[in-house]
Coordinates of C-alpha atoms in Angstrom, one line a residue:
M229 CA 0.0 0.1 0.1
E230 CA 3.1 2.1 -0.1
D231 CA 2.1 4.2 -3.3
L232 CA -1.8 4.5 -2.2
Y233 CA -2.8 8.2 -2.0
I234 CA -5.9 9.9 -1.5
V235 CA -6.7 13.1 -3.7
V236 CA -9.5 15.4 -2.6
T237 CA -10.7 18.4 -4.9
I238 CA -12.5 21.0 -2.7
G239 CA -14.5 23.7 -4.4
L240 CA -14.5 27.1 -2.5
G241 CA -17.4 29.5 -2.8
S242 CA -14.8 32.7 -2.3
A243 CA -11.6 33.7 -3.5
L244 CA -8.4 32.3 -1.5
N245 CA -7.2 34.2 1.7
L246 CA -3.9 32.3 1.9
P247 CA -2.8 33.7 5.4
V248 CA -6.1 32.7 7.0
L249 CA -6.0 29.2 5.4
S250 CA -2.6 28.7 6.5
A251 CA -3.2 29.6 10.1
G252 CA -6.2 27.4 10.1
I253 CA -4.4 24.4 8.8
A254 CA -1.6 24.9 11.2
T255 CA -4.1 25.0 14.1
Q256 CA -6.4 22.2 13.0
L257 CA -3.9 19.6 12.0
A258 CA -1.6 20.2 14.9
R259 CA -4.3 18.5 16.8
Y260 CA -3.9 15.3 14.9
P261 CA -0.7 13.2 16.0
R262 CA -0.7 11.3 12.7
F263 CA -0.6 14.5 10.6
Q264 CA 2.6 15.3 12.6
S265 CA 4.2 11.8 11.9
I266 CA 6.4 10.0 9.6
Q267 CA 6.8 6.2 9.2
V268 CA 10.0 4.9 9.9
A269 CA 11.4 1.1 9.8
D270 CA 12.8 -0.4 13.1
G271 CA 16.6 -0.7 12.9
G272 CA 16.8 1.6 9.9
S273 CA 16.2 -1.5 7.6
E274 CA 13.7 -1.0 4.7
G275 CA 12.3 -4.6 5.4
G276 CA 11.7 -3.7 8.9
N277 CA 8.4 -3.1 10.7
R278 CA 7.0 0.3 10.3
R279 CA 6.2 2.5 13.3
W280 CA 5.1 6.2 13.5
A281 CA 7.7 8.9 14.7
R282 CA 6.7 12.4 15.6
V283 CA 8.4 15.2 13.7
K284 CA 8.3 19.0 13.9
V285 CA 5.9 20.2 11.2
N286 CA 6.6 23.4 9.0
V287 CA 3.2 24.1 7.6
D288 CA 4.7 26.1 4.7
D289 CA 6.3 22.8 3.5
H290 CA 2.9 21.4 3.1
I291 CA 1.3 24.4 1.3
I292 CA 1.8 24.7 -2.3
V293 CA 0.7 27.6 -4.8
P294 CA 1.6 26.7 -8.2
A295 CA 2.3 29.0 -11.2
L296 CA 0.0 28.1 -13.8
D297 CA -0.4 29.4 -17.4
P298 CA -2.9 32.5 -17.2
V299 CA -3.8 31.8 -20.9
A300 CA -4.9 28.1 -20.1
V301 CA -6.8 29.4 -17.2
E302 CA -8.7 31.9 -19.1
A303 CA -9.4 29.4 -21.9
D304 CA -10.6 26.4 -19.9
A305 CA -10.2 26.8 -16.0
D306 CA -12.0 23.4 -15.4
Q307 CA -9.5 21.6 -17.6
V308 CA -6.4 23.4 -15.9
V309 CA -7.7 21.9 -12.5
E310 CA -8.2 18.4 -13.9
D311 CA -4.8 18.8 -15.3
Y312 CA -3.1 19.9 -12.3
A313 CA -4.9 17.1 -10.2
A314 CA -3.5 14.5 -12.7
S315 CA -0.2 15.8 -12.5
L316 CA 0.2 15.0 -8.8
V317 CA 0.2 11.2 -9.5
T318 CA 3.6 11.5 -11.3
L319 CA 5.2 13.8 -8.4
P320 CA 6.6 11.9 -5.4
M321 CA 6.2 13.3 -2.0
D322 CA 9.1 13.6 0.6
A323 CA 8.9 10.9 3.0
S324 CA 11.0 12.8 5.6
R325 CA 7.8 15.0 6.1
P326 CA 4.4 14.0 6.9
L327 CA 2.7 12.8 3.8
W328 CA -0.1 15.4 3.2
E329 CA -0.1 18.7 1.4
F330 CA -2.6 21.3 0.3
H331 CA -2.6 22.8 -3.2
F332 CA -4.3 26.0 -3.8
L333 CA -5.7 27.1 -7.2
D334 CA -6.9 30.8 -7.0
F335 CA -9.0 31.2 -10.1
P336 CA -13.0 30.7 -10.8
T337 CA -14.2 27.4 -12.5
S338 CA -17.7 26.5 -13.4
E339 CA -18.4 25.0 -9.9
A340 CA -16.2 27.2 -7.5
T341 CA -14.7 30.5 -7.2
S342 CA -11.3 28.9 -6.1
T343 CA -10.1 25.3 -5.6
V344 CA -8.1 23.3 -3.0
V345 CA -6.5 20.2 -3.9
L346 CA -5.6 17.9 -0.8
R347 CA -3.1 14.9 -1.4
V348 CA -2.6 12.5 1.7
H349 CA -1.2 9.3 2.0
H350 CA -3.8 6.5 2.7
S351 CA -2.0 5.4 5.8
L352 CA -3.0 8.6 7.6
G353 CA -6.7 7.8 7.3
D354 CA -9.4 6.0 5.4
G355 CA -12.6 7.8 4.3
V356 CA -14.4 8.0 7.8
S357 CA -11.4 9.2 9.6
L358 CA -10.6 12.0 7.0
M359 CA -14.4 12.9 7.1
T360 CA -13.9 13.2 10.8
L361 CA -11.1 15.7 10.1
V362 CA -13.6 17.8 7.8
F363 CA -16.0 18.0 10.4
A364 CA -13.9 18.9 13.2
S365 CA -12.0 21.4 11.1
A366 CA -15.1 23.3 9.5
R367 CA -17.9 25.3 10.7
S368 CA -21.4 25.7 9.8
V369 CA -22.3 28.2 7.1
A370 CA -25.5 29.2 8.9
D371 CA -23.9 29.5 12.2
P372 CA -20.1 29.9 12.0
T373 CA -19.8 29.6 15.9
R374 CA -20.7 25.7 15.9
L375 CA -19.8 22.6 14.2
P376 CA -21.4 21.2 11.2
A377 CA -24.6 19.3 12.0
M378 CA -23.8 15.5 12.0
P379 CA -25.4 13.5 8.9
K380 CA -27.9 10.9 9.6
Q381 CA -26.2 7.5 9.9
P382 CA -27.3 4.5 8.2
E383 CA -29.2 1.8 10.1
R384 CA -28.0 -1.8 10.1
T385 CA -30.2 -3.9 8.3
A386 CA -28.6 -7.3 9.2
A387 CA -26.8 -9.0 11.9
I388 CA -22.9 -7.9 11.2
Y389 CA -22.1 -6.4 14.4
M390 CA -24.5 -7.6 17.0
P391 CA -26.5 -10.8 17.7
R392 CA -30.2 -10.8 16.2
P393 CA -32.7 -10.5 19.0
R394 CA -34.1 -14.0 20.0
S395 CA -38.2 -14.3 19.7
A396 CA -40.3 -16.7 21.8
G397 CA -42.1 -19.5 19.8
A398 CA -40.7 -22.6 18.1
M399 CA -40.8 -21.3 14.6
A400 CA -39.3 -17.9 15.6
F401 CA -36.5 -20.0 17.3
L402 CA -36.0 -22.0 14.3
G403 CA -35.8 -18.8 12.1
W404 CA -33.3 -17.3 14.6
V405 CA -31.3 -20.5 14.3
W406 CA -31.5 -20.4 10.5
S407 CA -30.3 -16.8 10.3
Y408 CA -26.9 -17.8 11.8
F409 CA -26.7 -20.7 9.5
V410 CA -27.1 -18.7 6.6
L411 CA -24.5 -16.0 8.2
A412 CA -22.0 -18.9 8.8
W413 CA -22.5 -20.5 5.2
N414 CA -22.3 -17.0 3.2
T415 CA -19.2 -16.0 5.3
M416 CA -17.5 -19.5 4.5
V417 CA -18.2 -19.0 0.9
D418 CA -17.0 -15.3 0.8
V419 CA -13.8 -16.0 2.5
A420 CA -13.1 -18.8 0.3
F421 CA -13.7 -16.7 -2.9
F422 CA -11.7 -13.8 -1.2
A423 CA -8.7 -16.4 -0.7
A424 CA -9.2 -17.6 -4.3
T425 CA -9.0 -14.0 -5.7
V426 CA -5.7 -13.5 -3.7
L427 CA -4.3 -16.6 -5.0
F428 CA -5.4 -17.1 -8.8
L429 CA -9.0 -16.1 -9.5
R430 CA -8.9 -13.1 -11.9
D431 CA -11.6 -11.2 -13.7
P432 CA -12.0 -11.8 -17.5
K433 CA -10.1 -9.6 -19.8
T434 CA -12.4 -6.7 -20.9
S435 CA -12.0 -3.1 -22.0
F436 CA -11.9 -2.2 -18.4
S437 CA -8.9 -4.2 -17.6
C438 CA -5.4 -2.9 -17.3
S439 CA -3.1 -3.8 -20.2
D440 CA -0.7 -6.1 -18.3
D441 CA -0.8 -8.4 -15.4
D442 CA 1.5 -6.5 -13.0
T443 CA 0.3 -5.1 -9.6
V444 CA 2.1 -2.0 -10.1
F445 CA -0.1 1.1 -10.9
S446 CA -0.3 3.1 -14.0
P447 CA 0.9 6.7 -13.5
R448 CA -1.6 7.8 -15.9
R449 CA -4.5 9.1 -13.9
R450 CA -7.4 11.3 -14.2
F451 CA -9.9 12.4 -11.7
V452 CA -13.4 13.6 -13.0
H453 CA -16.5 14.2 -11.4
L454 CA -20.3 15.0 -11.8
S455 CA -23.0 16.0 -9.3
L456 CA -26.3 14.1 -9.0
S457 CA -29.2 15.1 -6.9
L458 CA -29.5 13.5 -3.4
D459 CA -33.4 13.8 -3.6
D460 CA -33.5 11.9 -6.8
V461 CA -31.6 9.2 -5.5
K462 CA -33.7 9.0 -2.4
F463 CA -36.9 9.1 -4.8
I464 CA -35.6 6.1 -6.7
K465 CA -34.8 4.4 -3.0
N466 CA -38.5 5.1 -1.9
A467 CA -39.9 4.0 -5.1
I468 CA -38.2 0.4 -5.1
N469 CA -38.0 0.2 -1.6
C470 CA -34.2 -0.3 -1.2
T471 CA -31.2 1.7 0.1
V472 CA -29.2 4.6 -1.2
N473 CA -26.4 2.1 -1.6
D474 CA -28.6 0.0 -3.6
V475 CA -29.3 2.7 -6.1
L476 CA -25.6 3.6 -6.3
V477 CA -24.4 0.2 -7.2
G478 CA -27.3 -0.5 -9.7
A479 CA -26.6 2.9 -11.3
T480 CA -23.0 2.2 -11.5
S481 CA -23.7 -1.2 -13.1
A482 CA -26.0 0.4 -15.7
A483 CA -23.3 3.1 -16.6
L484 CA -20.8 0.5 -17.1
S485 CA -23.0 -1.5 -19.1
R486 CA -24.0 1.5 -21.3
Y487 CA -20.3 2.2 -22.0
Y488 CA -19.1 -1.3 -22.6
F489 CA -21.9 -2.3 -25.2
R490 CA -21.7 1.1 -27.2
K491 CA -17.9 0.6 -27.8
P492 CA -17.3 -1.3 -31.4
G493 CA -14.3 -3.1 -30.0
N494 CA -16.4 -5.1 -27.6
T495 CA -17.3 -8.2 -29.1
I496 CA -18.9 -10.0 -26.1
T497 CA -22.3 -9.7 -26.3
E498 CA -23.7 -11.9 -23.4
K499 CA -23.5 -10.6 -20.0
I500 CA -20.1 -10.4 -18.1
C501 CA -19.3 -10.1 -14.2
L502 CA -16.7 -7.4 -13.0
R503 CA -15.6 -7.7 -9.4
S504 CA -15.0 -4.7 -7.3
V505 CA -13.1 -4.2 -4.2
L506 CA -15.5 -2.5 -1.7
P507 CA -13.8 -1.1 1.3
V508 CA -16.3 -1.3 4.5
N509 CA -15.7 0.7 7.6
L510 CA -15.6 -1.4 10.4
R511 CA -16.3 1.3 13.0
A512 CA -19.6 1.7 14.9
T513 CA -22.1 3.9 12.9
T514 CA -22.0 6.5 15.9
S515 CA -18.1 6.8 15.4
L516 CA -18.2 10.0 13.5
Q517 CA -20.0 12.0 16.4
K518 CA -18.0 10.2 18.9
Y519 CA -14.7 11.2 17.3
V520 CA -15.7 14.8 16.7
N521 CA -16.7 15.1 20.3
L522 CA -13.3 13.7 21.4
I523 CA -11.4 16.3 19.2
E524 CA -13.4 19.2 20.5
S525 CA -12.6 18.0 24.1
G526 CA -8.9 18.0 23.3
K527 CA -8.6 14.1 23.1
S528 CA -7.7 13.9 19.3
G529 CA -5.2 11.2 20.4
D530 CA -8.1 8.8 21.0
V531 CA -9.6 9.0 17.6
G532 CA -9.5 5.9 15.6
W533 CA -7.3 7.5 12.8
G534 CA -5.7 5.4 10.1
N535 CA -7.6 2.6 8.3
Q536 CA -10.4 0.3 9.9
L537 CA -11.5 -1.2 7.0
G538 CA -12.7 -4.6 5.9
Y539 CA -13.2 -5.8 2.3
I540 CA -15.9 -7.0 0.2
I541 CA -15.6 -8.6 -3.4
L542 CA -18.7 -7.0 -5.0
P543 CA -19.8 -8.3 -8.5
F544 CA -21.0 -5.8 -11.0
H545 CA -23.0 -7.3 -13.8
V546 CA -22.4 -5.8 -17.2
E547 CA -25.5 -6.6 -19.4
T548 CA -28.4 -4.9 -21.0
H549 CA -31.9 -4.8 -19.8
D550 CA -34.9 -2.8 -21.3
D551 CA -36.1 -2.0 -17.8
P552 CA -33.3 0.3 -16.1
L553 CA -34.8 -0.5 -12.5
V554 CA -33.5 -4.2 -13.1
Y555 CA -29.9 -3.0 -12.4
V556 CA -31.2 -1.4 -9.1
R557 CA -33.0 -4.6 -8.2
K558 CA -30.1 -6.9 -9.0
A559 CA -27.9 -4.6 -7.0
K560 CA -30.3 -4.9 -4.1
K561 CA -30.3 -8.6 -4.1
T562 CA -26.4 -8.8 -4.1
L563 CA -26.1 -6.4 -1.2
D564 CA -28.6 -8.1 0.7
R565 CA -26.8 -11.4 0.2
K566 CA -23.5 -9.6 1.2
K567 CA -25.1 -8.2 4.5
R568 CA -25.7 -11.6 5.8
S569 CA -22.1 -12.3 5.8
L570 CA -19.2 -11.6 8.0
E571 CA -16.8 -11.3 4.9
M572 CA -15.5 -7.7 5.6
V573 CA -14.6 -8.7 9.2
F574 CA -12.8 -12.0 8.2
T575 CA -10.9 -10.2 5.3
C576 CA -9.5 -7.6 7.7
K577 CA -8.7 -10.2 10.4
I578 CA -6.9 -12.4 8.0
S579 CA -4.8 -9.7 6.4
E580 CA -3.8 -8.4 9.8
L581 CA -2.8 -12.0 10.9
F582 CA -0.8 -12.7 7.8
L583 CA 0.9 -9.2 8.2
K584 CA 1.8 -10.0 11.9
L585 CA 2.9 -13.6 11.1
F586 CA 4.6 -13.2 7.8
G587 CA 5.8 -9.6 7.7
M588 CA 5.0 -6.8 5.3
K589 CA 5.7 -8.8 2.2
A590 CA 2.9 -11.4 2.9
G591 CA 0.6 -8.3 3.4
A592 CA 1.7 -6.8 0.3
F593 CA 1.0 -9.9 -1.7
I594 CA -2.5 -10.1 -0.4
F595 CA -3.4 -6.4 -1.1
G596 CA -1.6 -6.4 -4.4
H597 CA -3.3 -9.5 -5.9
M598 CA -6.6 -8.6 -4.4
F599 CA -6.6 -5.5 -6.3
A600 CA -4.8 -6.8 -9.5
N601 CA -7.2 -9.7 -9.9
T602 CA -10.2 -7.4 -9.7
S603 CA -11.5 -4.8 -12.2
M604 CA -12.2 -1.8 -10.0
V605 CA -12.8 -0.2 -6.7
F606 CA -16.0 1.1 -5.6
S607 CA -16.6 3.3 -2.2
N608 CA -18.8 5.7 -0.9
V609 CA -18.9 8.2 2.3
I610 CA -21.3 10.3 4.0
G611 CA -20.4 13.9 4.0
P612 CA -21.8 17.1 5.5
A613 CA -25.7 17.5 5.5
E614 CA -25.6 21.2 5.5
P615 CA -23.2 23.8 3.8
I616 CA -20.1 24.2 5.6
E617 CA -17.0 26.6 5.5
L618 CA -13.3 25.8 6.0
C619 CA -11.3 28.7 7.6
G620 CA -13.9 31.3 6.6
H621 CA -14.2 30.0 3.1
P622 CA -17.7 28.3 2.2
I623 CA -17.3 24.8 0.4
T624 CA -19.2 24.3 -2.7
F625 CA -18.3 20.7 -3.4
I626 CA -16.1 17.9 -2.1
A627 CA -14.8 15.1 -4.7
P628 CA -12.5 12.7 -3.2
G629 CA -10.6 10.1 -5.5
A630 CA -7.7 7.7 -4.8
Y631 CA -4.6 6.5 -7.0
G632 CA -2.0 3.6 -6.4
V633 CA -4.0 0.7 -7.1
P634 CA -3.6 -1.4 -10.3
Q635 CA -7.1 -1.0 -11.4
S636 CA -7.9 1.2 -14.2
L637 CA -11.1 2.6 -12.6
V638 CA -12.1 3.8 -9.1
V639 CA -15.5 5.0 -8.5
H640 CA -16.2 7.2 -5.5
Y641 CA -19.5 8.6 -4.2
T642 CA -19.4 11.4 -1.6
S643 CA -22.6 13.1 -0.3
Y644 CA -22.7 16.9 0.5
C645 CA -25.9 18.7 1.4
D646 CA -28.5 18.0 -1.3
T647 CA -26.1 16.4 -3.9
I648 CA -23.9 13.3 -4.3
K649 CA -20.7 13.8 -6.1
V650 CA -19.5 10.9 -8.5
T651 CA -15.8 10.9 -8.7
L652 CA -13.9 8.5 -11.2
S653 CA -10.3 8.0 -10.7
I654 CA -9.4 6.8 -14.2
D655 CA -6.4 5.4 -16.3
D656 CA -6.7 7.6 -19.3
E657 CA -4.9 4.9 -21.2
I658 CA -7.6 2.4 -20.7
F659 CA -10.4 5.1 -20.8
P660 CA -9.1 7.6 -23.5
D661 CA -13.0 8.8 -23.8
Y662 CA -13.3 8.8 -19.9
S663 CA -15.5 12.0 -20.4
Q664 CA -18.1 9.7 -22.3
L665 CA -18.0 7.5 -19.3
L666 CA -18.9 10.1 -16.9
D667 CA -21.7 11.1 -19.3
D668 CA -22.9 7.4 -19.1
F669 CA -23.3 7.8 -15.4
A670 CA -25.4 10.8 -15.8
E671 CA -27.5 9.3 -18.4
S672 CA -28.1 6.0 -16.4
F673 CA -29.2 7.8 -13.2
R674 CA -31.6 9.8 -15.5
H675 CA -33.1 6.7 -17.1
I676 CA -33.3 4.9 -13.7
K677 CA -35.1 7.8 -12.4
D678 CA -37.5 8.2 -15.3
A679 CA -38.3 4.6 -14.7
A680 CA -38.9 4.9 -11.1
S681 CA -41.3 7.8 -11.7
G682 CA -43.4 5.5 -13.9
L683 CA -44.2 3.5 -10.9

């Protein structure tokens, strides 16, 4: 995971006040031990175990204001931001300093007055811990004296973390026992497929696949995004009686299918199955509120920073359907099946066990082949439910992406206020027409919404 980074593009609703932002970054990040630390190897050996070592942070080393061509900015500011974010993939970070940096682009685009691009190494945090950073560092636009209101956390719909309540009666008892039998069976099957994926089971070669079999990522990367209406997604959810995640997975499957079958070079006409690595947060659903409270009380060291993730191998069916809602219904069926499994817990514990028993090379083997033998990464994070400001600068959108995995496609959904931002991290050698794929996401959502309206 050494080369795995997160890139977050943040749109601001005002021009940059660099001194205020710099002071805010220095004040906020100084509270987080991991943002003041570097990774060092025990005994000075590259192959030794890694540990965190605290260092003195000079904020100026982590703030970058690039000199960009004003003619290019005037011609197409959106393209300049996209090109600049893509260029970060080829620029190494100095491992002698904490691996995070802010890039400030002070010119207007179609969605923002100015833009901040945050690049951070994935070892500093996963989606939940970084969203905790956003909540603890930002303030509500409606009332700048208070923290943003916490988003409503999703309810668990299956017995993943707690036992099912036992009801009275013989039939109820049999149902209770059967639920645990199903849980054990699904877990056993899923863990077996996970092990097979790590060892030998590889997705079929398609136009979504990388050009070689190496686990090394491609330096050619683009980060593109579009906004969807959260109300539209909830409308589809209520029409079909499913969850927001079901809608997002179904729409992704529809977009990939739309893109695949339109390209003339794709000769496979029957349905194909592409598998995605889906990271799952293993913290309690109340952890976001708990962590923000700890930070506000001065106990940021007690926050669960870093990565607390399990992994699911999630199939995406690339096929054509006359009814767009079939994609969502199939996604619901797949996710309901995954909820009746402890796959994410076992994959996390197995990876940790191998890392402790056999060292970093064994851990690298598991992660490298898990990513290399699947076709894409899929993730989503719940963001602020109301407009927020960062150091006095109102935020218009948040678009996180990632690079450093061998897959040619990473799909990430993030909610903010009444929108959901779809961010695609794309290998533009595999997807030279990546803007068309982004349009396919928009079209697929539109067709699914129209079909849901017909209900």
